GROMACS .gro file of N, CA and C in nm:
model
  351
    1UNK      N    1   0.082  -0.118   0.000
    1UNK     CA    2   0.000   0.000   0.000
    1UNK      C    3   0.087   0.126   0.000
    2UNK      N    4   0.002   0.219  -0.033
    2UNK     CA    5   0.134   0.385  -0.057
    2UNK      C    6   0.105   0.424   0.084
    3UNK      N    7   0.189   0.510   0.110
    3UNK     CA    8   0.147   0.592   0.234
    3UNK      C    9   0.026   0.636   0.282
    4UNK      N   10  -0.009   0.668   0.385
    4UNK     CA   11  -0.136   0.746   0.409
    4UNK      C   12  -0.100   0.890   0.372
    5UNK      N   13  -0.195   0.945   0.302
    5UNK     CA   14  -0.185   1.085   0.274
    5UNK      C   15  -0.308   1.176   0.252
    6UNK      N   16  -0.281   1.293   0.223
    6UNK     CA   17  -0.417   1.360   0.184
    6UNK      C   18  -0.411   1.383   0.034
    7UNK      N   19  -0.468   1.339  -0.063
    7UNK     CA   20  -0.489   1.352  -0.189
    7UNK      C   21  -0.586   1.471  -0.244
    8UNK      N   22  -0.666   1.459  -0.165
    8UNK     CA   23  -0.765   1.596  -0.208
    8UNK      C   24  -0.821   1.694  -0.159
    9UNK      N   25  -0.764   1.788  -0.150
    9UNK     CA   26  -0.760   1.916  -0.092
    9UNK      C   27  -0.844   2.014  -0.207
   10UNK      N   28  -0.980   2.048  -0.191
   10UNK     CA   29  -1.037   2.072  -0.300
   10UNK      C   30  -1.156   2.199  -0.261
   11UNK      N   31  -1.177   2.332  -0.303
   11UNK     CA   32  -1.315   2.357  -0.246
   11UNK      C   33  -1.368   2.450  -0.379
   12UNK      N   34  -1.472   2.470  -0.379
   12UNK     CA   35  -1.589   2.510  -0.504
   12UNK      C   36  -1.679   2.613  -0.447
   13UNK      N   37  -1.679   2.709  -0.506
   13UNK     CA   38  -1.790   2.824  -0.459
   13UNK      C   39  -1.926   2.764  -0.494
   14UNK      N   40  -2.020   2.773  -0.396
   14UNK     CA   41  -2.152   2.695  -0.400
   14UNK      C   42  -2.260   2.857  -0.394
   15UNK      N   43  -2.305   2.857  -0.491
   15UNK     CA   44  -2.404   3.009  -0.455
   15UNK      C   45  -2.558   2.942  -0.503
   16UNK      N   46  -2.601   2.947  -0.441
   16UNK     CA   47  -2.784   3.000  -0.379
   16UNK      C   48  -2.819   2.813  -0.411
   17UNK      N   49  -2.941   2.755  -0.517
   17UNK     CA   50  -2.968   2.622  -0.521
   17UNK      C   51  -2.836   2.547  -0.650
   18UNK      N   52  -2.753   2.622  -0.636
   18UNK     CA   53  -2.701   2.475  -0.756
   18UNK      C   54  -2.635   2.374  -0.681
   19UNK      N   55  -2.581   2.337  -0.729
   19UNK     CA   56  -2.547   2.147  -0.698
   19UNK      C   57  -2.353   2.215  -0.693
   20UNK      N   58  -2.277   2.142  -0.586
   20UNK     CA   59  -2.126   2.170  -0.562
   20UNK      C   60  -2.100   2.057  -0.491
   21UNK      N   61  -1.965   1.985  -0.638
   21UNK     CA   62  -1.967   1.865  -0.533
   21UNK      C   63  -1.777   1.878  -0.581
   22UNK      N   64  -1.778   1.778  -0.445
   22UNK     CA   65  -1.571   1.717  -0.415
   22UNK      C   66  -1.523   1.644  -0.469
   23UNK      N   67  -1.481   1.597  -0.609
   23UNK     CA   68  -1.428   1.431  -0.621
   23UNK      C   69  -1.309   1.387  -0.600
   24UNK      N   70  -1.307   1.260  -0.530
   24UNK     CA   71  -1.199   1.223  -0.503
   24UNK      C   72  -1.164   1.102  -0.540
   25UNK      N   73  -1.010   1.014  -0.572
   25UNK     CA   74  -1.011   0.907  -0.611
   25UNK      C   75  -0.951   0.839  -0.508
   26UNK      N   76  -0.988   0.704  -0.487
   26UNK     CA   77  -0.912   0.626  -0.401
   26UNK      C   78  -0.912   0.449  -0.440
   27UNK      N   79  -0.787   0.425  -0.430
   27UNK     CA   80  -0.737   0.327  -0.439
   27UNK      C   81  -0.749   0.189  -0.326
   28UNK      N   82  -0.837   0.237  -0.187
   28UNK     CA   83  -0.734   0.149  -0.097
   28UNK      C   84  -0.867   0.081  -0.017
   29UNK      N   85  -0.882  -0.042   0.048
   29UNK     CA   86  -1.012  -0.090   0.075
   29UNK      C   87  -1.096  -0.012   0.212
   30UNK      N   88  -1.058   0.059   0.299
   30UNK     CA   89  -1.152   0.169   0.406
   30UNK      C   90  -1.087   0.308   0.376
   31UNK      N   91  -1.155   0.363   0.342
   31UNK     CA   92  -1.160   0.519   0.319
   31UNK      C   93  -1.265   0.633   0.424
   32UNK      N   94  -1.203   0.710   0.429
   32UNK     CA   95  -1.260   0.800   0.507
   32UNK      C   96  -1.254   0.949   0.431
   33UNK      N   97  -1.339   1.008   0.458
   33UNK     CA   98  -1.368   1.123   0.371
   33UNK      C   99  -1.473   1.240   0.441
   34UNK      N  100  -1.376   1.357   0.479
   34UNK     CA  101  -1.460   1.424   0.529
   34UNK      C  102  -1.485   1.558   0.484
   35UNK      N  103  -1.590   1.629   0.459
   35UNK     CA  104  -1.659   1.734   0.363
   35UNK      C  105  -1.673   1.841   0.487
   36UNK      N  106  -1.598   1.961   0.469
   36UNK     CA  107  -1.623   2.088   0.549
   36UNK      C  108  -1.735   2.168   0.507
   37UNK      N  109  -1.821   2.229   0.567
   37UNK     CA  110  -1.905   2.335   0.515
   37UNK      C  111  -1.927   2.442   0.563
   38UNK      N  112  -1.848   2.572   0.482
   38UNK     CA  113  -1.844   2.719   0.561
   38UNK      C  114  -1.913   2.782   0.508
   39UNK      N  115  -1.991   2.841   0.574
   39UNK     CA  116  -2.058   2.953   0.545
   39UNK      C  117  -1.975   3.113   0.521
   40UNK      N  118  -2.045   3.171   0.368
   40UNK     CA  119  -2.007   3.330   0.320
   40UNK      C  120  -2.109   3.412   0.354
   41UNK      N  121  -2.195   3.383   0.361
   41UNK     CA  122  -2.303   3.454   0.425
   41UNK      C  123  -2.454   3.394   0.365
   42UNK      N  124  -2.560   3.438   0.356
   42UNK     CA  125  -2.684   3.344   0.394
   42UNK      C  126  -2.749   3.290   0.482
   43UNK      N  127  -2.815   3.166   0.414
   43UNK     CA  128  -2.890   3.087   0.529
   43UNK      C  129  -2.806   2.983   0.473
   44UNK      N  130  -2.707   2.894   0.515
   44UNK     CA  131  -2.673   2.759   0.499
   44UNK      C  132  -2.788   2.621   0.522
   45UNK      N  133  -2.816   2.558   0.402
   45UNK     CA  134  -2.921   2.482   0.426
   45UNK      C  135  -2.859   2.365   0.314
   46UNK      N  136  -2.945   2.287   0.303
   46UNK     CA  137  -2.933   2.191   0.224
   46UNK      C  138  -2.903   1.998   0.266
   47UNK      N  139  -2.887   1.959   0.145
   47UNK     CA  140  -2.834   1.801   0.189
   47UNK      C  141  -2.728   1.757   0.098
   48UNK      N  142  -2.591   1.664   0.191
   48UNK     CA  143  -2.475   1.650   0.108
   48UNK      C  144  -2.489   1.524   0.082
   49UNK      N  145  -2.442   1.431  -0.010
   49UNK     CA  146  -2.444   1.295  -0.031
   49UNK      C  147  -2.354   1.229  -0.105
   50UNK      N  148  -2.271   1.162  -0.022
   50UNK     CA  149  -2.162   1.071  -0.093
   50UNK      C  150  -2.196   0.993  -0.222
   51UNK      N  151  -2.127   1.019  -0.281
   51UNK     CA  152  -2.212   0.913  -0.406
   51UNK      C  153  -2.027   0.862  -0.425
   52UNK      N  154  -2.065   0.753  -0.556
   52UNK     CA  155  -1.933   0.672  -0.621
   52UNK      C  156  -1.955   0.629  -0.721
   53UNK      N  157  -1.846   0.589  -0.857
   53UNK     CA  158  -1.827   0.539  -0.933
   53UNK      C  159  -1.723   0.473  -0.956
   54UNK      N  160  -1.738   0.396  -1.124
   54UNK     CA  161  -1.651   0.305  -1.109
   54UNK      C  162  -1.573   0.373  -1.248
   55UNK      N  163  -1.657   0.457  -1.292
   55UNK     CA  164  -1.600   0.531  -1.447
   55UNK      C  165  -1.517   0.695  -1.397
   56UNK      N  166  -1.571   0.712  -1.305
   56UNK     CA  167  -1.529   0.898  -1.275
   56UNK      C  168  -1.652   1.025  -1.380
   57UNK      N  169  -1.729   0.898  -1.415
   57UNK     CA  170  -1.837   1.008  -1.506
   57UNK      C  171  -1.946   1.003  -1.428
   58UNK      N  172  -2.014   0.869  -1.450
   58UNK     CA  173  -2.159   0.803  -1.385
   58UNK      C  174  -2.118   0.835  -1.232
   59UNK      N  175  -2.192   0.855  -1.171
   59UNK     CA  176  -2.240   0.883  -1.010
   59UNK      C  177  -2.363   0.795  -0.929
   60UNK      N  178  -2.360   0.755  -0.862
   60UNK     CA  179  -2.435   0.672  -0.748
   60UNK      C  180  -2.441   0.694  -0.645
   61UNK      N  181  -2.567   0.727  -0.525
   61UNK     CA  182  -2.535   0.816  -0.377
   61UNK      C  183  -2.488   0.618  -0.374
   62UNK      N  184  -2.388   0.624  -0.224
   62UNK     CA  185  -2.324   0.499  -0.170
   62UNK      C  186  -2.435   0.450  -0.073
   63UNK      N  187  -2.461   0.277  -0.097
   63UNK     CA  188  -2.541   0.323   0.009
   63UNK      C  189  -2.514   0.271   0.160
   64UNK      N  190  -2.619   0.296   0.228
   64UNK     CA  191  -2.576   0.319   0.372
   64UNK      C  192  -2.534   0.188   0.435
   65UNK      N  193  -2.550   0.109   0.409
   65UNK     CA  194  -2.508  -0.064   0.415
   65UNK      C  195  -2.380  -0.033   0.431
   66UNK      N  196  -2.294   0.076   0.327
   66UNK     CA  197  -2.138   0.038   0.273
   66UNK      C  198  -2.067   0.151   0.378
   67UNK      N  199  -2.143   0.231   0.480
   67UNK     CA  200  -2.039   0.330   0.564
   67UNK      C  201  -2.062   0.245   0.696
   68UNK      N  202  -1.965   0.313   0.803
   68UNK     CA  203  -1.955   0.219   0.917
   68UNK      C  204  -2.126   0.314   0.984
   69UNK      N  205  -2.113   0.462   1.005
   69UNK     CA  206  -2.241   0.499   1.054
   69UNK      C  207  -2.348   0.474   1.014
   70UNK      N  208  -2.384   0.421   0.868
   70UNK     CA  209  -2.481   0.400   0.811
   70UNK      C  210  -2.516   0.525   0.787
   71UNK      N  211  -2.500   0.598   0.731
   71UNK     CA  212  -2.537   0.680   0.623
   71UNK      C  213  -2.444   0.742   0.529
   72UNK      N  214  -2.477   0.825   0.466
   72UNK     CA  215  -2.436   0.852   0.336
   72UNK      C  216  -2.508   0.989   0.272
   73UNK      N  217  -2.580   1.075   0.399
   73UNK     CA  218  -2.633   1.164   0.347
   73UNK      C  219  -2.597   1.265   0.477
   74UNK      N  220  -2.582   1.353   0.456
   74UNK     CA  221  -2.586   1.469   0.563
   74UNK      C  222  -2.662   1.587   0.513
   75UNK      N  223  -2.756   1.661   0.657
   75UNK     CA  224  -2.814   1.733   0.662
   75UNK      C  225  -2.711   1.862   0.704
   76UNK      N  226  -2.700   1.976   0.620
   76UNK     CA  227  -2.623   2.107   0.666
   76UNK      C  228  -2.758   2.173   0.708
   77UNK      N  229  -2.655   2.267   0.786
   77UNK     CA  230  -2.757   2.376   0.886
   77UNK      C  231  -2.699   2.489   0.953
   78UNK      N  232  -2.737   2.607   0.972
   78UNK     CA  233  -2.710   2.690   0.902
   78UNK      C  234  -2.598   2.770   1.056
   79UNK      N  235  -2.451   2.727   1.038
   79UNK     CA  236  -2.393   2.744   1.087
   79UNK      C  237  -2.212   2.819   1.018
   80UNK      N  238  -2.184   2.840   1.108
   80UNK     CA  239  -2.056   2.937   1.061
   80UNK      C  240  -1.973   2.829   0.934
   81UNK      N  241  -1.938   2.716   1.029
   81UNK     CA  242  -1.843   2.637   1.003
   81UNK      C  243  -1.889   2.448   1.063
   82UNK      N  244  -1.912   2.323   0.930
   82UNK     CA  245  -1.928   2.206   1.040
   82UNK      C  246  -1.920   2.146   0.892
   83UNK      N  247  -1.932   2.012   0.979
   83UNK     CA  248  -1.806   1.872   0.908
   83UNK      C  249  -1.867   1.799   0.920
   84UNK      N  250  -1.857   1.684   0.839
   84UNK     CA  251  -1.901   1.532   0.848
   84UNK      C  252  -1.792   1.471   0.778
   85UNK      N  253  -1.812   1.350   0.856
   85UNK     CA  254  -1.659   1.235   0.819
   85UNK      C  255  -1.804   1.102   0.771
   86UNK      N  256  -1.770   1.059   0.653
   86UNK     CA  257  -1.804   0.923   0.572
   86UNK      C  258  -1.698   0.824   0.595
   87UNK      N  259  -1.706   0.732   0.627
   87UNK     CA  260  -1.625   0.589   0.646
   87UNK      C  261  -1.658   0.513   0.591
   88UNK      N  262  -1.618   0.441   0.474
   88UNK     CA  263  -1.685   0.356   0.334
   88UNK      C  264  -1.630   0.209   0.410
   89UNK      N  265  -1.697   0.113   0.467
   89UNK     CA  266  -1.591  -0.025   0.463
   89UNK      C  267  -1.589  -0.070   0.317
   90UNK      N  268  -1.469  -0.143   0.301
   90UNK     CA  269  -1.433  -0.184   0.162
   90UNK      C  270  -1.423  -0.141   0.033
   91UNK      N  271  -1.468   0.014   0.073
   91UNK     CA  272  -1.438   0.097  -0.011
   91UNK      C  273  -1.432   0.067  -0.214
   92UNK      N  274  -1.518  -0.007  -0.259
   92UNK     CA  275  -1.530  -0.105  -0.338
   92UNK      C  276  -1.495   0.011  -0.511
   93UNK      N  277  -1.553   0.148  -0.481
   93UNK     CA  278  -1.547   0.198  -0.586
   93UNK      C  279  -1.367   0.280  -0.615
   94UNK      N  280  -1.354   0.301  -0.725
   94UNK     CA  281  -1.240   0.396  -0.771
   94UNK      C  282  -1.300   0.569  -0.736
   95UNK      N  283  -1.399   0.602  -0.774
   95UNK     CA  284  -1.414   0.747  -0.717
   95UNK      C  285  -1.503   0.801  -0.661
   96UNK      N  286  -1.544   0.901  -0.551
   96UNK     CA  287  -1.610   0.899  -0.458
   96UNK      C  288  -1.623   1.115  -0.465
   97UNK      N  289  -1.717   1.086  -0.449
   97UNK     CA  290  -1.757   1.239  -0.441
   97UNK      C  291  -1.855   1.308  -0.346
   98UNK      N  292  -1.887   1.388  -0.270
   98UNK     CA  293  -1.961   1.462  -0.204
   98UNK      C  294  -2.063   1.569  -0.281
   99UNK      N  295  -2.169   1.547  -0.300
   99UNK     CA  296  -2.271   1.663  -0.395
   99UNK      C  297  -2.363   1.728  -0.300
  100UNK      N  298  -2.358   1.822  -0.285
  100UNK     CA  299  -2.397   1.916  -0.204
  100UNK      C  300  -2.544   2.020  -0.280
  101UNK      N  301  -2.627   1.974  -0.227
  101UNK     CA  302  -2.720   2.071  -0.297
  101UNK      C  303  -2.835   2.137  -0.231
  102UNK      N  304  -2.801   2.277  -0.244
  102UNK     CA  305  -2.884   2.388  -0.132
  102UNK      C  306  -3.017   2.396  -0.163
  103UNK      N  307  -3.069   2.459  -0.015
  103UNK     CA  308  -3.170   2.536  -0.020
  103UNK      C  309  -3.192   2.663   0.021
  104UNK      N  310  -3.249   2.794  -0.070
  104UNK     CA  311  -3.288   2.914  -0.056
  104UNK      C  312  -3.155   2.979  -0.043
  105UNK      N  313  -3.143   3.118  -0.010
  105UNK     CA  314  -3.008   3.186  -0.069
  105UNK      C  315  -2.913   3.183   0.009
  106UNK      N  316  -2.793   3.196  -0.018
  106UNK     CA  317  -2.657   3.169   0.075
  106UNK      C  318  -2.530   3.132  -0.053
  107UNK      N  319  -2.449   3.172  -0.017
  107UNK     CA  320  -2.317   3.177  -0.049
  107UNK      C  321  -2.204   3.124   0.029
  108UNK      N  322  -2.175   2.977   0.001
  108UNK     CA  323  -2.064   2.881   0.095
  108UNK      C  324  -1.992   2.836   0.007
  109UNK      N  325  -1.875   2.773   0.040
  109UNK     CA  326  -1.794   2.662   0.020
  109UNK      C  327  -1.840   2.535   0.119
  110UNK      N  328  -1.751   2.427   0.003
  110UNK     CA  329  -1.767   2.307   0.028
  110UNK      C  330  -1.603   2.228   0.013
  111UNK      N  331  -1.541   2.190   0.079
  111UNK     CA  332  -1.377   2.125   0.072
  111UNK      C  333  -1.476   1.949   0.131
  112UNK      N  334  -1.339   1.891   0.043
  112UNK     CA  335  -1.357   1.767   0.080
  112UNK      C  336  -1.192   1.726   0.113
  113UNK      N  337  -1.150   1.613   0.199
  113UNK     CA  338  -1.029   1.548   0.189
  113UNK      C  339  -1.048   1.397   0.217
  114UNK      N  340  -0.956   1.309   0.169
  114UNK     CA  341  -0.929   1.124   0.204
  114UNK      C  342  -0.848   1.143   0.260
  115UNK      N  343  -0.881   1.027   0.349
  115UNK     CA  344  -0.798   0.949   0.422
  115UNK      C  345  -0.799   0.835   0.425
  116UNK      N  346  -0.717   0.763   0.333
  116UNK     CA  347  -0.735   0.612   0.324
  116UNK      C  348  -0.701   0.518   0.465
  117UNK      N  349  -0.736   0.385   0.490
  117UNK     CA  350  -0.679   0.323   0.566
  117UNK      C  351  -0.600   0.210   0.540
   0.00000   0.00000   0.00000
């Protein structure tokens, strides 16, 4: 296996309802992946959802069977700064992404990073 490292250090201006998502690739069988969400001003609202593929095109939310908490979706709310960590066991796909998609007006970022195990 390669080292543990951080591979994706990534963030996307997210303004009012569009869709802002993280992709990341990983190689290694438990992955961990956790999505920051800061608020620029607004109402921070919305729902984030891990999805995966096996192409890096097609997308699939993961489902909750495949994280250790059992889920695969997070609820944002409308705070300065907050996080959620995804833990995939077996981590089965090549790429993994966070899609983030708001509600009503606000102006945030969204960063994602891996951490393989």
């Amino acid at each position: 296996r390669p080292p543990r490292s951080t591979l994706f250090p990534y963030t996307t201006l997210f303004r009012s309802t569009a869709t802002a998502s993280a992709t990341i690739t990983s190689t290694y069988e438990t992955t961990a992946i956790q999505a920051v969400f800061t608020k620029t001003s607004g109402t921070l609202a919305g729902t984030a959802t891990l999805q995966a593929s096996l192409d890096g095109t097609n997308y699939a939310t993961v489902a909750t069977a495949a994280t250790v908490a059992g889920a695969a979706t997070y609820t944002v709310t409308d705070v300065a700064s907050q996080s959620v960590i995804f833990i995939i066991n077996k981590a089965p796909y090549k790429y993994y992404r966070v899609s983030w998609t708001g509600t009503g007006t606000m102006v945030g970022t969204i960063s994602a990073t891996i951490l393989p195990k």
